[in-house]
Coordinates of C-alpha atoms in Angstrom, one line a residue:
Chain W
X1 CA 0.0 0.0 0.0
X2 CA 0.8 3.3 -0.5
X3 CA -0.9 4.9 2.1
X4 CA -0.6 3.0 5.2
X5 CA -1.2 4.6 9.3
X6 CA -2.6 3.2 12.4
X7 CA -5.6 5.8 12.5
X8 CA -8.5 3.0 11.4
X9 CA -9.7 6.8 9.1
X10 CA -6.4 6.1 7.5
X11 CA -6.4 2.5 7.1
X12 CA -10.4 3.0 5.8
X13 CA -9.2 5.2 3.1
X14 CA -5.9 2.9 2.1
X15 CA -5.3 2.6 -1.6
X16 CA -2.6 1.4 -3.4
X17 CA -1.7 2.3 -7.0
X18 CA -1.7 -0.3 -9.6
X19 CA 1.3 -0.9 -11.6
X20 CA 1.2 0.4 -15.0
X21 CA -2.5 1.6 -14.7
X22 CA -2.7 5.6 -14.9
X23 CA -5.0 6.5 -12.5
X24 CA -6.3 3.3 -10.7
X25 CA -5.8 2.5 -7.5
X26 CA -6.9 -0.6 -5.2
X27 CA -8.8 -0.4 -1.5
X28 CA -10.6 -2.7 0.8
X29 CA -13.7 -1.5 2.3
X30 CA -13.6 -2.5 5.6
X31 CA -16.8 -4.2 7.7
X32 CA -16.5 -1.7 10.1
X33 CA -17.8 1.3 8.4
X34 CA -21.0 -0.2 7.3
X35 CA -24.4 1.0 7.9
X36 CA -27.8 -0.3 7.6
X37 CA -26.2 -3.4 5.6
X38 CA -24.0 -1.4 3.5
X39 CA -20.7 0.6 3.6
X40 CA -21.7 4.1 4.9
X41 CA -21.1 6.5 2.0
X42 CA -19.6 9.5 4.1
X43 CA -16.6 6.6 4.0
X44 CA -16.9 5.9 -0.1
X45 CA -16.8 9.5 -0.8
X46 CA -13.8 9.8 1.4
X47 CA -12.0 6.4 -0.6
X48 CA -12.7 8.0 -4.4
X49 CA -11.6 11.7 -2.9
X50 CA -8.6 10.0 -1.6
X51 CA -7.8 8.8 -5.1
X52 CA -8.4 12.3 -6.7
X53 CA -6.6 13.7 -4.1
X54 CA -3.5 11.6 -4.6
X55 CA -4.1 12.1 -9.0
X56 CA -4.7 16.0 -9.0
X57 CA -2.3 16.8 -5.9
X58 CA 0.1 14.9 -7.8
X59 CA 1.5 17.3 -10.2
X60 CA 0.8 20.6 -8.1
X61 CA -0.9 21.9 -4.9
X62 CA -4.5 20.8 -5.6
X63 CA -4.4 18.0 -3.2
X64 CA -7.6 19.2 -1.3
X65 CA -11.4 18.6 -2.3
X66 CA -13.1 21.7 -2.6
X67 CA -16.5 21.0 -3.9
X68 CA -17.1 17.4 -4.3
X69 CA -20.3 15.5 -5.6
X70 CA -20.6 12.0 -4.8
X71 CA -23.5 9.7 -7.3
X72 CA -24.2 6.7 -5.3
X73 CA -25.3 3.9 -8.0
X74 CA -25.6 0.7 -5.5
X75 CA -25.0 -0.6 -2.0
X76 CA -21.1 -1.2 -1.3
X77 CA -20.2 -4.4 0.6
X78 CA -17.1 -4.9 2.7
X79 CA -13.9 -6.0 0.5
X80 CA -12.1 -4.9 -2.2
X81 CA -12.4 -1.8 -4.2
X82 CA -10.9 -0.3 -7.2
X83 CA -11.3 3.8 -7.8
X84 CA -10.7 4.4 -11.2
X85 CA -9.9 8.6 -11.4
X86 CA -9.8 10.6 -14.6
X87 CA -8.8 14.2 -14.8
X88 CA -10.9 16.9 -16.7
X89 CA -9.0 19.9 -16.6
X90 CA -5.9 21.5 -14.7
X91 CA -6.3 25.1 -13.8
X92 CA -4.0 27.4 -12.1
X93 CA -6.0 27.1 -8.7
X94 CA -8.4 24.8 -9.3
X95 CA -8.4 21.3 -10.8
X96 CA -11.5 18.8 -11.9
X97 CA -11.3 15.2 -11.8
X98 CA -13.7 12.4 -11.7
X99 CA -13.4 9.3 -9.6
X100 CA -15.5 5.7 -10.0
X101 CA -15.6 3.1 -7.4
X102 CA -16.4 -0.2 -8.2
X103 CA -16.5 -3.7 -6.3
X104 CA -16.6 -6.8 -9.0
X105 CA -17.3 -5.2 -12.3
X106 CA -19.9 -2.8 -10.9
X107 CA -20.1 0.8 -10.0
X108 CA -21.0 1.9 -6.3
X109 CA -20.4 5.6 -7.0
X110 CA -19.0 8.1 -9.2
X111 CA -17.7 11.3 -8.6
X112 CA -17.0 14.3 -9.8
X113 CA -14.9 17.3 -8.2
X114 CA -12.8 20.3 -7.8
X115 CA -9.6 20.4 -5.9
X116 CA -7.8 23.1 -4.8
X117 CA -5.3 24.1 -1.6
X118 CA -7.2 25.0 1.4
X119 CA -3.9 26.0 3.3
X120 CA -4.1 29.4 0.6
X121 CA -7.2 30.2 1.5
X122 CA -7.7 34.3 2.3
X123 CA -8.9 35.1 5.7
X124 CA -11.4 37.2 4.9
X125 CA -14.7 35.9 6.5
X126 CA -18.0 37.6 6.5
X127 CA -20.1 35.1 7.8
X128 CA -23.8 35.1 9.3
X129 CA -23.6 31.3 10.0
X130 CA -23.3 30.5 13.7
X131 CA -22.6 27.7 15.3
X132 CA -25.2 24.6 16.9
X133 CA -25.6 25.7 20.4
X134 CA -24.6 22.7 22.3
X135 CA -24.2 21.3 25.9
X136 CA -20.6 20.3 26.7
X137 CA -19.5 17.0 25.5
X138 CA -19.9 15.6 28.4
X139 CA -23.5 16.7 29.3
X140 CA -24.4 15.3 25.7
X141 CA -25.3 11.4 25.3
X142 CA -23.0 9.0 23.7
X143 CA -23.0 6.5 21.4
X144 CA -23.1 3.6 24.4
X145 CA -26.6 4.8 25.4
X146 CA -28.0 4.6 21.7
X147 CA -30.5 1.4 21.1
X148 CA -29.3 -1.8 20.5
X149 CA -30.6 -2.2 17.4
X150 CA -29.4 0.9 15.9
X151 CA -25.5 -0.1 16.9
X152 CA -26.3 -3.7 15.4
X153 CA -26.9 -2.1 12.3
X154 CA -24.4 0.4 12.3
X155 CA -21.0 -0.7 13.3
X156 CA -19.4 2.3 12.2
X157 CA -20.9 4.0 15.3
X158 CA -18.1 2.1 17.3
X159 CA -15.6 4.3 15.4
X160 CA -17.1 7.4 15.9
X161 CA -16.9 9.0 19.4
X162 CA -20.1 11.0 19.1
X163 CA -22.2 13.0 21.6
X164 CA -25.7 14.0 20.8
X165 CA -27.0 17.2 21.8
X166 CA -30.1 15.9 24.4
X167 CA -32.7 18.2 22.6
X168 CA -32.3 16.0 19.4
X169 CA -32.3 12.4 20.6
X170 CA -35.9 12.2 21.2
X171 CA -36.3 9.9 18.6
X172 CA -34.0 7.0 20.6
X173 CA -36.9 6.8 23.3
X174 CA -39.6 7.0 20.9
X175 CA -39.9 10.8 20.9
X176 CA -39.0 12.0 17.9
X177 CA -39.1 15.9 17.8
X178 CA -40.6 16.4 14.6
X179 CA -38.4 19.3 13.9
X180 CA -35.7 17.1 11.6
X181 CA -32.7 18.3 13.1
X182 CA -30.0 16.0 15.0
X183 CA -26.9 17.7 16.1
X184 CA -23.7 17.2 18.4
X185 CA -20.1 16.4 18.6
X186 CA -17.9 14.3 16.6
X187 CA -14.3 12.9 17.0
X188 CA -13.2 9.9 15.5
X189 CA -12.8 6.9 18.4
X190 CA -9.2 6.6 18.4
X191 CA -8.1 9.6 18.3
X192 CA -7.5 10.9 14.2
X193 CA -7.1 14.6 13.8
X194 CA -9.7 15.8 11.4
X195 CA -8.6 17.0 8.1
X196 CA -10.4 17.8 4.6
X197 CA -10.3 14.2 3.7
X198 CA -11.9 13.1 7.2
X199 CA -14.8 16.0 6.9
X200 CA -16.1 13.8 3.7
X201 CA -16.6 11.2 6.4
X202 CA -18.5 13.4 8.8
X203 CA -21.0 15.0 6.2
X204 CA -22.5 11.7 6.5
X205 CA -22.2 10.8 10.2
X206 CA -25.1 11.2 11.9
X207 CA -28.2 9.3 12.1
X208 CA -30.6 10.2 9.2
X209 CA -32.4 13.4 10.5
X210 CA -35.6 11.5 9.5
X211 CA -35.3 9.7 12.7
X212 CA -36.4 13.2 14.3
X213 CA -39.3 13.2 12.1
X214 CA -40.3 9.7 13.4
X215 CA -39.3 7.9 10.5
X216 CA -37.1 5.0 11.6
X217 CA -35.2 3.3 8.8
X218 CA -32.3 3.8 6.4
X219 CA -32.5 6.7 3.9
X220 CA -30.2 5.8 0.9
X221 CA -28.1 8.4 -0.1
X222 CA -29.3 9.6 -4.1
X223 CA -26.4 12.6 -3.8
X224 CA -24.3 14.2 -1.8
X225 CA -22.2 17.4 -2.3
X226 CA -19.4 18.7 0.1
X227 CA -18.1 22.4 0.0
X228 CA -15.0 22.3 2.2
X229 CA -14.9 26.0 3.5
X230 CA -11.3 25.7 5.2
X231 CA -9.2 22.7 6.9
X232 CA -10.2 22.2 10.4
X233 CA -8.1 22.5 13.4
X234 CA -7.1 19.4 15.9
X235 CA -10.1 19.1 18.3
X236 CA -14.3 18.4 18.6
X237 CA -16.2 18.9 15.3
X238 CA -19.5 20.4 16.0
X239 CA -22.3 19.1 13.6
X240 CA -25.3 19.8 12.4
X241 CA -27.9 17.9 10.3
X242 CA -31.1 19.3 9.4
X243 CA -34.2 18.9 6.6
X244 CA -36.8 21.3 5.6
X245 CA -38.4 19.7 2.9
X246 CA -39.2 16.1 3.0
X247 CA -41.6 15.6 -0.2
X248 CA -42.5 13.0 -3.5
X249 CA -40.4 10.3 -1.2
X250 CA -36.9 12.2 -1.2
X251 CA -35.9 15.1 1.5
X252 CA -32.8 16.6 1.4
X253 CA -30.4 16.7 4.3
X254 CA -27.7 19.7 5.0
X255 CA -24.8 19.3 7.1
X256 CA -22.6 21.6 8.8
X257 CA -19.2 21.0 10.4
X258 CA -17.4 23.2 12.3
X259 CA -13.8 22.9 13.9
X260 CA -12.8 24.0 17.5
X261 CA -11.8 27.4 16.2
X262 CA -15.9 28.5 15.8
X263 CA -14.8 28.2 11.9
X264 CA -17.5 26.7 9.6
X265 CA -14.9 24.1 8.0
X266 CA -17.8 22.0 5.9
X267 CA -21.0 22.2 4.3
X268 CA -22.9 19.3 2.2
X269 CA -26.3 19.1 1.0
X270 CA -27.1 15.2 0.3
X271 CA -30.7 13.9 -1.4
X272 CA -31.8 10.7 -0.2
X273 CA -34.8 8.3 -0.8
X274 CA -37.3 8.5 2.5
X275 CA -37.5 5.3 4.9
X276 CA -40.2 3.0 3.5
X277 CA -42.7 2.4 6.4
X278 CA -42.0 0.1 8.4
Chain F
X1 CA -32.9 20.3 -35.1
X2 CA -35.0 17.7 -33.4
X3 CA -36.2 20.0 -31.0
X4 CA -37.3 23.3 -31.9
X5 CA -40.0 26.0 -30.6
X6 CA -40.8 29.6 -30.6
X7 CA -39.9 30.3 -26.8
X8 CA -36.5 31.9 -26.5
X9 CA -35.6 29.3 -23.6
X10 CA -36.4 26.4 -25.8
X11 CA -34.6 27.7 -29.0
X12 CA -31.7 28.5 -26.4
X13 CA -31.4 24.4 -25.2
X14 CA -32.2 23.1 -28.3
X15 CA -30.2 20.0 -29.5
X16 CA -29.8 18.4 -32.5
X17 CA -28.4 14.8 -33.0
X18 CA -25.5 14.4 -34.7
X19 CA -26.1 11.7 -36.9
X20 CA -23.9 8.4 -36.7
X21 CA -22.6 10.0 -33.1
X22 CA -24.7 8.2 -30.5
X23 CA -24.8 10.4 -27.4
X24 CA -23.7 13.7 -29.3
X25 CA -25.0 16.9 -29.7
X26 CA -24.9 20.2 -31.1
X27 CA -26.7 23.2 -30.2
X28 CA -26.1 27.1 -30.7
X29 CA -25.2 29.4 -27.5
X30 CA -27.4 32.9 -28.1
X31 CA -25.8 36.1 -27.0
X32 CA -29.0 37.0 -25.4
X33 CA -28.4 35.1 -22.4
X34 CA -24.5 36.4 -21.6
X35 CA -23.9 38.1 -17.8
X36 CA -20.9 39.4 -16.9
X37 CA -18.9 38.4 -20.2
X38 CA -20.0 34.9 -20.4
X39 CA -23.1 32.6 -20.9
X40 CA -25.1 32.0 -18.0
X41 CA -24.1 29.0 -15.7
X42 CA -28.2 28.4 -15.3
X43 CA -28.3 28.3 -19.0
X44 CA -25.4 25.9 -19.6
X45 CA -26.8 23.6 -17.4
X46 CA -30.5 23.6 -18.9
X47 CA -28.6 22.9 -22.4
X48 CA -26.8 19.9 -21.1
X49 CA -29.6 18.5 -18.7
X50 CA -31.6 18.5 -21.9
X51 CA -29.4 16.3 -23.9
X52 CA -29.1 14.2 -21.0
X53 CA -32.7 14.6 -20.7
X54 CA -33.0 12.9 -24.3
X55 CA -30.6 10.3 -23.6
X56 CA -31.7 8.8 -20.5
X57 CA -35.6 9.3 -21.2
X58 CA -35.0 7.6 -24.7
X59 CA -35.6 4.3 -23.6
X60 CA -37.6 4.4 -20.1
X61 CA -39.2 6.9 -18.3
X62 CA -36.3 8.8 -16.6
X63 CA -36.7 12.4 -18.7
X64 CA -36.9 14.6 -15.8
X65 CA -33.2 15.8 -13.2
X66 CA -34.0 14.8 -9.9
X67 CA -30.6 15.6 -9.2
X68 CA -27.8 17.7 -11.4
X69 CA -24.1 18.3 -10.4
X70 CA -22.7 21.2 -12.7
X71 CA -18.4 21.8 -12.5
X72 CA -18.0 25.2 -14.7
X73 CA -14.6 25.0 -16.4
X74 CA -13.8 27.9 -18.0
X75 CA -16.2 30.5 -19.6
X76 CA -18.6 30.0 -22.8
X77 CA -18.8 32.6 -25.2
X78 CA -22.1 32.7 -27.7
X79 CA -21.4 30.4 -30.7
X80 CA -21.9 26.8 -31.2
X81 CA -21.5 24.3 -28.3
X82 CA -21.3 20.6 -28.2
X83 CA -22.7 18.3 -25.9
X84 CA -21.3 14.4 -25.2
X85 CA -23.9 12.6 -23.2
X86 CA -22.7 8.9 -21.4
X87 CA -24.9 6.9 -19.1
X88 CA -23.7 5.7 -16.2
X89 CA -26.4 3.1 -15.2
X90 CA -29.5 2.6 -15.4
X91 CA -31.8 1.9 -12.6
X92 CA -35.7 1.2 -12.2
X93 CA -37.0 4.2 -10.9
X94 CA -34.1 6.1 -11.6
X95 CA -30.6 6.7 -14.2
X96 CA -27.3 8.5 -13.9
X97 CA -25.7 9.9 -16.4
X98 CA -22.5 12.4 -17.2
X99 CA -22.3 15.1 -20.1
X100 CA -19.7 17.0 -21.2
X101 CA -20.3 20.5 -22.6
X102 CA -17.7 22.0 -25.0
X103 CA -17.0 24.6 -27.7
X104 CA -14.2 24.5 -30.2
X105 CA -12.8 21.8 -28.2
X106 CA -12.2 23.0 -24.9
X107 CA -14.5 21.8 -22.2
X108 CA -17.2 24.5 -20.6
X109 CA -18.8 22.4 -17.8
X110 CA -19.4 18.6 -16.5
X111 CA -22.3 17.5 -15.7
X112 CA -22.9 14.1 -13.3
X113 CA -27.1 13.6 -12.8
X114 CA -29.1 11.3 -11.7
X115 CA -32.8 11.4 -13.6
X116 CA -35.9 9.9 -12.8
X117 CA -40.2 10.8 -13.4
X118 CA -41.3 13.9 -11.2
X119 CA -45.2 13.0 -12.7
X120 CA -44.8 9.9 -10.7
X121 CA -43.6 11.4 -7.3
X122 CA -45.3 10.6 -4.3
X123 CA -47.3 13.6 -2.6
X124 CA -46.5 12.8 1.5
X125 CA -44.9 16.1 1.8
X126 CA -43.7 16.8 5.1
X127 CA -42.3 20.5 5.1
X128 CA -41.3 22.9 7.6
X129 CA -39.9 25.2 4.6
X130 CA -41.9 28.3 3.7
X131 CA -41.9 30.0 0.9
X132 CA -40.3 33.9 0.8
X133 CA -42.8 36.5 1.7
X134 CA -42.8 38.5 -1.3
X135 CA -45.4 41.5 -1.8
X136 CA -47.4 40.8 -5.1
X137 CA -45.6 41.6 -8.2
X138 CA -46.9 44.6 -9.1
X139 CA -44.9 46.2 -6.2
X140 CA -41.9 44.7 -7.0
X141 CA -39.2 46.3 -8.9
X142 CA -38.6 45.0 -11.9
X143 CA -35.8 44.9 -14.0
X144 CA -36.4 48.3 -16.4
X145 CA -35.6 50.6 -13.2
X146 CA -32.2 48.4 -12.7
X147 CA -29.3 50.1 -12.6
X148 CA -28.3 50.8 -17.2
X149 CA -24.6 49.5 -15.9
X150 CA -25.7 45.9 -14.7
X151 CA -28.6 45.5 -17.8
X152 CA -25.0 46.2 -19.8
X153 CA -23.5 43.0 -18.5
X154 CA -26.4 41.2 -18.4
X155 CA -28.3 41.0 -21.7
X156 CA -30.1 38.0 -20.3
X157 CA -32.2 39.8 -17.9
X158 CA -34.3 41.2 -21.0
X159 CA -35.5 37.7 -21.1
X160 CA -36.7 37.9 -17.6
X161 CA -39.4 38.9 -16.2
X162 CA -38.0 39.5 -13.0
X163 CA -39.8 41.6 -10.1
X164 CA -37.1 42.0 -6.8
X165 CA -38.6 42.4 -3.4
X166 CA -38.1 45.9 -2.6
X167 CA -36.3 45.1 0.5
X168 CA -33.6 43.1 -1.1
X169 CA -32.4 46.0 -3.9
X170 CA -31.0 48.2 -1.6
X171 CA -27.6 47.5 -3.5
X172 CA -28.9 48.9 -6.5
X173 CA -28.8 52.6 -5.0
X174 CA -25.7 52.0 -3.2
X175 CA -27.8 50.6 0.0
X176 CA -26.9 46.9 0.3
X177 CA -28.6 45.8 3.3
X178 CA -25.8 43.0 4.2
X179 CA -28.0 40.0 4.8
X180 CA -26.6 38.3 2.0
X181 CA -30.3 37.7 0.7
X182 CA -31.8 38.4 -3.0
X183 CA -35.7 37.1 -3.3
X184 CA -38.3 37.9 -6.0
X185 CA -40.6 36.7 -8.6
X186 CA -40.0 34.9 -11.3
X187 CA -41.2 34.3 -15.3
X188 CA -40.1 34.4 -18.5
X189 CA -40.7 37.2 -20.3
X190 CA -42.1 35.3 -23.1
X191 CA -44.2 33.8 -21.0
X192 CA -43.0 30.1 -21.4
X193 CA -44.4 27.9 -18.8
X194 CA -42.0 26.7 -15.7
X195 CA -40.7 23.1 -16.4
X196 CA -38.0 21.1 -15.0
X197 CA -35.2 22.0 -17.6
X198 CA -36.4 25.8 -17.2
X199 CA -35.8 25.3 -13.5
X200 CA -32.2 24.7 -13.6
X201 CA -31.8 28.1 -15.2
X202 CA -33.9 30.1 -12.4
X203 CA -31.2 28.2 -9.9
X204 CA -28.9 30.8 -11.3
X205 CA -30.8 33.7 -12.6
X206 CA -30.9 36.5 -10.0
X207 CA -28.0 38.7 -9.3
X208 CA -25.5 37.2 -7.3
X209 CA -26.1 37.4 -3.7
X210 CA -23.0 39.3 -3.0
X211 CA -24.2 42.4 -4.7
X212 CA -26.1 42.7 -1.0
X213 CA -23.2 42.4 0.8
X214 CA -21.7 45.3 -0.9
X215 CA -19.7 43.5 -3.2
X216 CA -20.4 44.2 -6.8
X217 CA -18.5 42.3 -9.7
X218 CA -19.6 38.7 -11.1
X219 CA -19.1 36.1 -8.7
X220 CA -18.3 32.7 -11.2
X221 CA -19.7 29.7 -10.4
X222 CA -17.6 26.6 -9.4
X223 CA -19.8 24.1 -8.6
X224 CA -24.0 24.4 -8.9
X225 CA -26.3 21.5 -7.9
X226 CA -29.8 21.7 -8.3
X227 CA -32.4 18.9 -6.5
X228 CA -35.8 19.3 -8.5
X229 CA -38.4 18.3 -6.0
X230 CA -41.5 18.6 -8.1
X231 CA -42.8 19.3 -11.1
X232 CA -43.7 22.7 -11.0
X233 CA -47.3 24.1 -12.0
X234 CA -47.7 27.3 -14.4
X235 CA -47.2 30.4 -13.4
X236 CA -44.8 33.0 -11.4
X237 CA -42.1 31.4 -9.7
X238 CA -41.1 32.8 -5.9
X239 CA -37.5 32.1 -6.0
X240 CA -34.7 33.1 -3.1
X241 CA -30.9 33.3 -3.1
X242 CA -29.4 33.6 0.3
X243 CA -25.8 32.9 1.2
X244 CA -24.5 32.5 5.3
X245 CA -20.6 32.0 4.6
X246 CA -18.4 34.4 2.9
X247 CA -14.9 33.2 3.4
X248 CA -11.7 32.1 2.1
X249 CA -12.8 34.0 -1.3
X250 CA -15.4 31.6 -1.6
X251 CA -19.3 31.6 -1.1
X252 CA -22.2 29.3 -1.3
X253 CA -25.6 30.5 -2.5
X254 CA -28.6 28.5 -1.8
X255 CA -32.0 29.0 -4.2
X256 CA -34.9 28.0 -3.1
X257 CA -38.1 28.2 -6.0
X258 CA -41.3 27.8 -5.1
X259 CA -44.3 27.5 -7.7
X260 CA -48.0 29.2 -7.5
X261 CA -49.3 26.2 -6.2
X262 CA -46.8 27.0 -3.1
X263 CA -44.3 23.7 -3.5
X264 CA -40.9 23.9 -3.5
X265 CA -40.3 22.5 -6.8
X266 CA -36.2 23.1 -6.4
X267 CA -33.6 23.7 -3.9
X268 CA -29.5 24.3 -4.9
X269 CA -26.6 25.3 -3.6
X270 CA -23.8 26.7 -5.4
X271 CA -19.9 27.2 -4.6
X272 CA -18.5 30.7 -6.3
X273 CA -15.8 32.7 -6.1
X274 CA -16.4 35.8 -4.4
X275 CA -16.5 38.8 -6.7
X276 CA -12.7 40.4 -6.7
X277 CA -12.3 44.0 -5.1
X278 CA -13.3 46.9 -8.1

């Protein structure tokens, strides 16, 4: 491998190039990231941006998505992967590639995105969005309070050390809020700094916010876009996911993620399908 | 050309086949809908969701974006354009597809959608989004008392029919109020009916949202994804642009449109570049 660390982010996002391929490189998606019987897709967007971020940072500084849209085509399993990449233009501060990954012959996602270098990013900030309002982490309920069922079916929640802000976790004691919003704290288990890679992962972290409308059940992800507004500092992620419009049996979900500094480091709009009744 | 009409948006997306080419297409880029020195990012994108539109409605029922990814390349210029259309898969209820929008060679803007039937959407619409409160259009300020510099750069607002709320022009008289919020109503001034395709240019058809925070100049468009969420019903459209983080030289701009029957028929976000310092 190419890319090997002990973070089990790292490890998740491993590829390796293949020799005498331009451009395509080889991963194994492990069993610990899936969801709701598949691999999350916060982790697949984060595998084919990995790629693009090793093909467009290759030749110059763009080794940081900026705006990246993930297509998810069909359910990932845990094992190997291959992310075929394929630039589509080089520019002077930005460049565009697009990324496939594929398990056995068929396509779990394709992607399409703009890199740049979030270290040159000016400081000028004129920005109305404030942070969630949360309780302190440690007034906020953890992952080892959620419902048995919900960690059987979502073993990534073991790498995740997440808090929940109390005033959105109605929906785990069958109180849903009805306001589709689910917010709180986010650090990965063992430890990993966050970085833009990492933020891919987060934008799809939480529970689907249409637990909070009293809709239990997974909500495949149709799309998902990530803006990465600046690369976080070392420390808590707060995060935000919210819907306004849930309608026709889609509803969109927008996700905020902000760094320790009070900066607003992400924001990602998926659209998924609504849970079926159950 | 297979697809021709007398509207000015429909002669302004129309394709034609090139024969022998399966997937390609050639259309004709009007001057009438240039801001700011180029063609309209709305516009492009209509012109490419339509070929894709032929293409993946050809053989099922999935005519209609339900999702559309736009990465803007470099500028188009009035003249003729190409479109190369690719499917990616397709699905029961829904099909992806890329297209790739050039002139004279050199690639304008990528497309990555996923398209499906809006007719057949499911009406359970849970909402807590509301539209803009908009006084009627008739005390709205349309674009005839707009300022003779910004009509100058933006021939395409003749093809408007385009009443501001009053309390989002302030930046037209040197006023902007700073909210970072642009809402009004919307037509053609033809008076061609709303459709899907048509909505993908309203995504991108008011002034930039930075005029309001005092920062004149075009703002270009990196990345624009629109989620149609119903098909719309005749009439004026109540559309809104609003943008919370300026920062880095980057901002997003999220448009909401709204139809007379009062459903949200399409939400987007955008990534831009901030307008550069005059």
């Amino acid at each position: 491998m190419t890319t090997t660390t002990r973070s089990e982010f790292d490890q998740g996002i491993a590829l390796a190039r293949r020799p005498g391929e331009p451009g395509l490189y080889d991963g194994e998606l492990d069993a610990g990231w899936q969801i709701g019987g598949g691999v999350n897709g916060g982790l697949l967007l984060a595998v084919a941006g990995h790629a693009l971020s090793l093909e467009l940072g290759e030749h110059g500084e763009h080794a940081d998505p900026v705006s990246i849209s993930g297509y998810y085509l069909s359910a990932a399993r845990p094992g190997p992967a291959t992310v075929r990449t394929e630039p589509v233009r080089q520019g002077r501060s930005l460049s565009t590639g697009t990324a496939s990954l594929s398990q056995g012959g068929e396509e779990r996602l394709r992607v399409l995105a703009t890199y740049g270098d979030l270290a040159g990013a000016e400081d000028d900030v004129r920005t109305t969005a404030r942070p969630p309002q949360l309780p302190p982490p440690e007034e906020c309920i953890g992952m080892e309070h959620a419902p048995k069922a919900l960690i059987k079916q979502a073993a990534l929640l073991e790498r995740f050390d997440l808090r929940l802000d109390p005033s959105t976790v109605g929906w785990a004691v069958g109180q849903p809020s009805g306001n589709g919003r689910i917010q709180g704290w986010f650090r990965l288990a063992d430890g990993r700094e966050p970085d833009p890679l990492m933020l891919l992962l987060v934008a799809d972290a939480l529970p689907p916010v249409t637990f909070d409308l009293g809709m239990p059940g997974w909500a495949p992800t149709i799309e998902l876009t990530v803006h990465l507004r600046a690369r976080p500092v070392p420390g808590w992620l707060r995060v935000s996911h919210a819907t306004r419009n849930l309608a026709g049996g889609y509803f969109e979900e927008d996700a905020e993620v902000w760094d320790e500094s009070g900066r607003l480091v992400a924001q990602s709009r998926q659209l998924a399908r609504a849970p079926r009744p159950q």
